[in-house]
XYZ file of C-alpha atoms in Angstrom:
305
model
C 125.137 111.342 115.645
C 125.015 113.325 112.377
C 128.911 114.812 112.176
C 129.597 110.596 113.564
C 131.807 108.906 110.736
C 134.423 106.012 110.658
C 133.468 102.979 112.379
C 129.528 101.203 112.403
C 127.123 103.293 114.650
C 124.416 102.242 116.389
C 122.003 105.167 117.333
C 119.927 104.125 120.275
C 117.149 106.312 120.020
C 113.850 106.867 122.524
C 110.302 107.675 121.895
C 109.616 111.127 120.626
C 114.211 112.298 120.638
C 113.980 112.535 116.287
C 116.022 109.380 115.237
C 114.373 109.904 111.606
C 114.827 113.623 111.609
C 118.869 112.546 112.472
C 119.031 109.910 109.801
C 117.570 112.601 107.432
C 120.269 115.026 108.451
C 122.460 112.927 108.428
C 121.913 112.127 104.641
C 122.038 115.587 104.121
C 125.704 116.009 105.833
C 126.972 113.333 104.187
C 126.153 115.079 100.739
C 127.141 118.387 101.266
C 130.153 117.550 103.453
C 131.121 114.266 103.326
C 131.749 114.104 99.252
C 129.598 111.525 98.558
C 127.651 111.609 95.387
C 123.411 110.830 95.989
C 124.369 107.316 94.153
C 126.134 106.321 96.930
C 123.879 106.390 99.590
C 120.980 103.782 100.478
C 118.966 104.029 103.293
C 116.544 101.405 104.359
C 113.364 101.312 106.595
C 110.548 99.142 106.343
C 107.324 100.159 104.668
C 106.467 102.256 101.994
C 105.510 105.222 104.142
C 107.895 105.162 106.276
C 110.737 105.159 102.897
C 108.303 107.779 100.886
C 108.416 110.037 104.580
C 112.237 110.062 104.204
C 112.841 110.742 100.722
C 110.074 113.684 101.624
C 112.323 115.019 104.476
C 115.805 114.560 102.451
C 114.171 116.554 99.354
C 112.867 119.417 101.709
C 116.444 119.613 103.726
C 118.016 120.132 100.363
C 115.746 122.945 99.287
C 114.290 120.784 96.399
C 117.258 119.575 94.830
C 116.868 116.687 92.627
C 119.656 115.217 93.743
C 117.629 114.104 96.429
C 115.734 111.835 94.450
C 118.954 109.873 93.167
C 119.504 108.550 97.017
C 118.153 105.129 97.495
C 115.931 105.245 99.715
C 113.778 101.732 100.021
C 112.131 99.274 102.382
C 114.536 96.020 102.560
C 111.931 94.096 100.407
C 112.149 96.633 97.620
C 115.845 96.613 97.814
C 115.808 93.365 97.221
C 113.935 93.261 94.578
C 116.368 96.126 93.004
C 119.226 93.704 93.862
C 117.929 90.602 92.216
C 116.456 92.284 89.182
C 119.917 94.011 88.525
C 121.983 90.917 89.390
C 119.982 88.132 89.558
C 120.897 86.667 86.543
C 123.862 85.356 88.204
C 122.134 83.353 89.981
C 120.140 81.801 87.046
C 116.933 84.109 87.160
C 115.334 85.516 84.157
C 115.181 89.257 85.471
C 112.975 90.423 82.554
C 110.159 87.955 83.846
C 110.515 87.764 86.993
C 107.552 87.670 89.020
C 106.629 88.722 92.728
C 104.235 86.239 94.425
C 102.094 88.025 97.304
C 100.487 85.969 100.062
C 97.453 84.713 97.823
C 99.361 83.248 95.159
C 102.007 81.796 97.813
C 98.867 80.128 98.988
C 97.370 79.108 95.530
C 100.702 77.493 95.043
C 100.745 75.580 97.749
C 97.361 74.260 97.491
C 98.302 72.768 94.374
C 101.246 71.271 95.547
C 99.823 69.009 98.365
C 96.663 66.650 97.784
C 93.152 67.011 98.566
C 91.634 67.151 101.906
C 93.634 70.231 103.645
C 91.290 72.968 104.727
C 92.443 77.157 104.534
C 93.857 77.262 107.880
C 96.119 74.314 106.930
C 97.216 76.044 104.464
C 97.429 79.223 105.800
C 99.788 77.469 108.221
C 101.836 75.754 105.902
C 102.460 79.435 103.834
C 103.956 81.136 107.545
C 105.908 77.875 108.566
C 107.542 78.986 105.241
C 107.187 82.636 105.812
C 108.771 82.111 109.185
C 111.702 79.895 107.589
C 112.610 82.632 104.878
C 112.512 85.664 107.846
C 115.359 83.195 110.020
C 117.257 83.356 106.143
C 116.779 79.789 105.793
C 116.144 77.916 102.695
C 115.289 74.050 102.175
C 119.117 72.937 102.149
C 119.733 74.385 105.198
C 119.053 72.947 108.766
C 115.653 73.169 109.503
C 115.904 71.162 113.201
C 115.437 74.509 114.862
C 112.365 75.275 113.364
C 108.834 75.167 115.038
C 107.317 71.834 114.833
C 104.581 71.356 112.563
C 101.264 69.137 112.547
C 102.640 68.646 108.584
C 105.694 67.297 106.819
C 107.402 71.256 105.962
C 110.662 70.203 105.145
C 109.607 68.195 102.240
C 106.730 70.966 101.115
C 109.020 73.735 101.469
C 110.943 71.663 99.006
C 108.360 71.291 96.551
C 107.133 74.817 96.938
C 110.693 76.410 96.230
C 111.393 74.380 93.522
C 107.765 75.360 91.752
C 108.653 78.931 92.481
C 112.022 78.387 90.438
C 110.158 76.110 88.020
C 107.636 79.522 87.104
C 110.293 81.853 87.613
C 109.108 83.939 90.295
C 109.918 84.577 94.286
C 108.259 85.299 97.070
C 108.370 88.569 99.726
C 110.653 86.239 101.845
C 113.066 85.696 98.681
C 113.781 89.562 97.871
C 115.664 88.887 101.167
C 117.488 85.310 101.355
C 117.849 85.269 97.020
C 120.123 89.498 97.623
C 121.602 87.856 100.812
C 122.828 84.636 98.303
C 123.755 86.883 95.517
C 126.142 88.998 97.765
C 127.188 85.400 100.112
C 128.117 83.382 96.713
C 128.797 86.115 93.783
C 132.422 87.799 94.031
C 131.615 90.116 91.430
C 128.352 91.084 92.660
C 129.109 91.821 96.149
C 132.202 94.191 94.680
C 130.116 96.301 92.468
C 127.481 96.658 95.401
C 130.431 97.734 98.460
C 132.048 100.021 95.493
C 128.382 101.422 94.675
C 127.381 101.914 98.314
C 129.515 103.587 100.598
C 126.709 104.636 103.322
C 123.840 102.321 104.351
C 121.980 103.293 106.979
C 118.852 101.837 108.004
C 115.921 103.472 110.055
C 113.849 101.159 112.728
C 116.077 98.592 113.014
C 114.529 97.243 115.758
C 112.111 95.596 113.422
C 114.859 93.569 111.235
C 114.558 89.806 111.404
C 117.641 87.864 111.200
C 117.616 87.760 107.405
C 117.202 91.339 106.905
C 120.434 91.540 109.472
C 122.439 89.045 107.455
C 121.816 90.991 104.387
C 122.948 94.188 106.190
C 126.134 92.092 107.037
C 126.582 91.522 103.758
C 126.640 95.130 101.957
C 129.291 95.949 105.280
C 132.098 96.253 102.768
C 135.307 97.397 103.937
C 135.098 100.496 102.796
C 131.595 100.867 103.532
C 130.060 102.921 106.656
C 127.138 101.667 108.331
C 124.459 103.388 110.412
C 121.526 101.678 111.926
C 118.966 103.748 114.140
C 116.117 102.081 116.412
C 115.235 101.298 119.676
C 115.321 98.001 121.477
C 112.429 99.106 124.088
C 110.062 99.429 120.803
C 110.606 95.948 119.353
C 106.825 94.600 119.360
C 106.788 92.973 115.988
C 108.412 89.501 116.707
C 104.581 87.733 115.692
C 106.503 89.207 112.037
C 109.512 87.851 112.687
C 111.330 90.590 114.082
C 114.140 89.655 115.821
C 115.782 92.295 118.774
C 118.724 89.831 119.382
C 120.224 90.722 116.098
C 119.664 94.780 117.410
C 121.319 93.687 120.785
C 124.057 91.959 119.241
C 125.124 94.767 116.901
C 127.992 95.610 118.337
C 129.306 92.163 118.323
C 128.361 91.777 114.733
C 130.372 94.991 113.885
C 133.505 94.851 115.233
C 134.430 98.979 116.777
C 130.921 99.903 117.002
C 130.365 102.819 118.477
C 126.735 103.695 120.240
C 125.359 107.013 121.047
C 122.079 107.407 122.639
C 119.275 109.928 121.790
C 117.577 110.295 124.959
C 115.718 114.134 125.258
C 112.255 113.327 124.067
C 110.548 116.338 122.671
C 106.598 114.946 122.387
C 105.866 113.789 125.941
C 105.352 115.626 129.334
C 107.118 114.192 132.479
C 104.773 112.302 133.804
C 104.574 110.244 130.795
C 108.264 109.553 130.792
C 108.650 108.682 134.451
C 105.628 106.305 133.484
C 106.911 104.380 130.275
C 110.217 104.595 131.391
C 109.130 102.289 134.789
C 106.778 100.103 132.615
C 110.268 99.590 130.425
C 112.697 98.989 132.855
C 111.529 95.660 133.294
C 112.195 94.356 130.019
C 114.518 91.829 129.907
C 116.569 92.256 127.047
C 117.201 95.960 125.961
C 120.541 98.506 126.417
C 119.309 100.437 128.422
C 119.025 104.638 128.199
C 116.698 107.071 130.433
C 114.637 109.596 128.496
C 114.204 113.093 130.012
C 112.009 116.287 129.007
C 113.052 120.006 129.666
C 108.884 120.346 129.010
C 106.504 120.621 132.255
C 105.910 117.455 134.319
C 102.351 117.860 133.227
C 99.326 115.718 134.860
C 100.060 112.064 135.993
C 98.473 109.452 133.360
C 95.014 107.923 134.372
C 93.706 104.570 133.578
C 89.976 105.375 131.934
């Protein structure tokens, strides 16, 4: 998985077999023998930790080096806020003011956009009917059939409430996605200087991207660009977020040559444990498929307290 170049991989890691100590080594590789300069490289996860963990990991493997800190290493959301802040005046945003609404002030707005009378849950509502929208990458002038139904009239408030965001000049968490997914879909120019910037993106967990956060991936795939994406289809418990493990499954479709190699040694559990989780597992109904093993003892078989 680490000396793998060439065509998009797919790692399909386990529980407990290092898929973030082999995207960290692979970072490494890729710097000291793959000629790539630090600029080139982004790697994405998805929170703060998570991003600050790997940066940690790549620094260490390179004895200290500061080239370590000139490696992108972000969540999606702060990438995307990179991307629209260095480009987004293409789009007709003023970069040097533009603000980031949190969920509060998404639901401030919206209370001032619709009349009197609707209680905090409605609006708490209305703000993830949006939420959920902007996670599927879809904006009001798109087709919004497929969306859940709603007790309130979304299409037309998720009108008004985008074009108040644009009116104040600021975007939402959902937007640091869909507005760098429109920048590289509709910009020329932009998408060039990003595939000629970027020649590696890999991205860690990627059984927690929603379909928005996989378009955007689609969309710094440049022709010269390799791709790596690590995760594990058997851990994807965050669709209530919007995670979406189709767009893991269907990888390999997306990208055409894709080649997957499985990390399936797990070096934190006993036996037991595995024979367990792995049974509990086998009856999901959407995964790949892979059978962790130990060389530790089989250990003491799991009780229920």
């Amino acid at each position: 998985a680490v000396l793998h170049s060439g065509a998009p991989l797919l790692i399909l890691a386990g529980a407990g077999s290092g898929k973030t100590r082999v995207i960290t080594t692979k970072i490494v590789h890729l710097l000291q023998q793959g000629g790539l300069r630090p600029q080139q490289v982004l790697a994405v996860t998805f929170t703060n930790k998570a991003a600050g963990e790997m940066r940690a990991r790549v620094r260490a493997l390179l004895g200290g080096d500061r080239a370590a800190d000139q490696v992108m290493v972000r969540t999606f959301h702060a990438f995307g806020l990179w991307l629209l802040r260095a480009y987004g005046e293409r789009a007709g945003l003023d970069t040097r003011r533009l603000t980031v609404y949190d969920d509060a002030d998404t639901r401030q707005l919206l209370r001032g956009l619709v009349e009197a009378g609707y209680q905090a849950p409605d609006i708490r509502e209305m703000a993830a009917w949006i939420e959920d929208a902007k996670n599927r990458g879809l904006l009001p002038s798109d087709d919004l059939s497929g969306m859940r139904r709603s007790p309130f009239q979304m299409e037309e408030i998720y009108t008004r409430y985008q074009g108040r965001l644009s009116t104040v000049g600021a975007v939402d968490f959902g937007d640091l996605i869909v507005g760098a997914v429109g920048l590289l879909r509709d910009y020329e120019d932009v998408r060039r200087r990003v595939h000629e910037r970027f020649r590696v993106v890999l991205v860690d967990e990627f059984q927690d991207a929603n379909r928005a956060q996989f378009e955007l991936l689609r969309r710094l795939h440049g022709r010269n660009t390799y791709v790596c994406v690590v995760g594990d289809d058997d851990q994807s418990i965050y669709r209530f977020r919007g995670a979406d493990v189709d767009s893991f499954l269907a990888f390999p479709e997306r990208f055409t040559g894709t080649q997957v190699i499985r990390l399936e040694q797990n070096y934190r559990s006993t036996g037991a444990i595995l024979d367990l989780a792995s049974a509990v597992v086998a009856n999901n109904r959407r995964r790949m498929g892979k059978t962790l093993w130990t060389d530790q003892e089989q250990g003491a078989l799991p009780t229920v307290a």
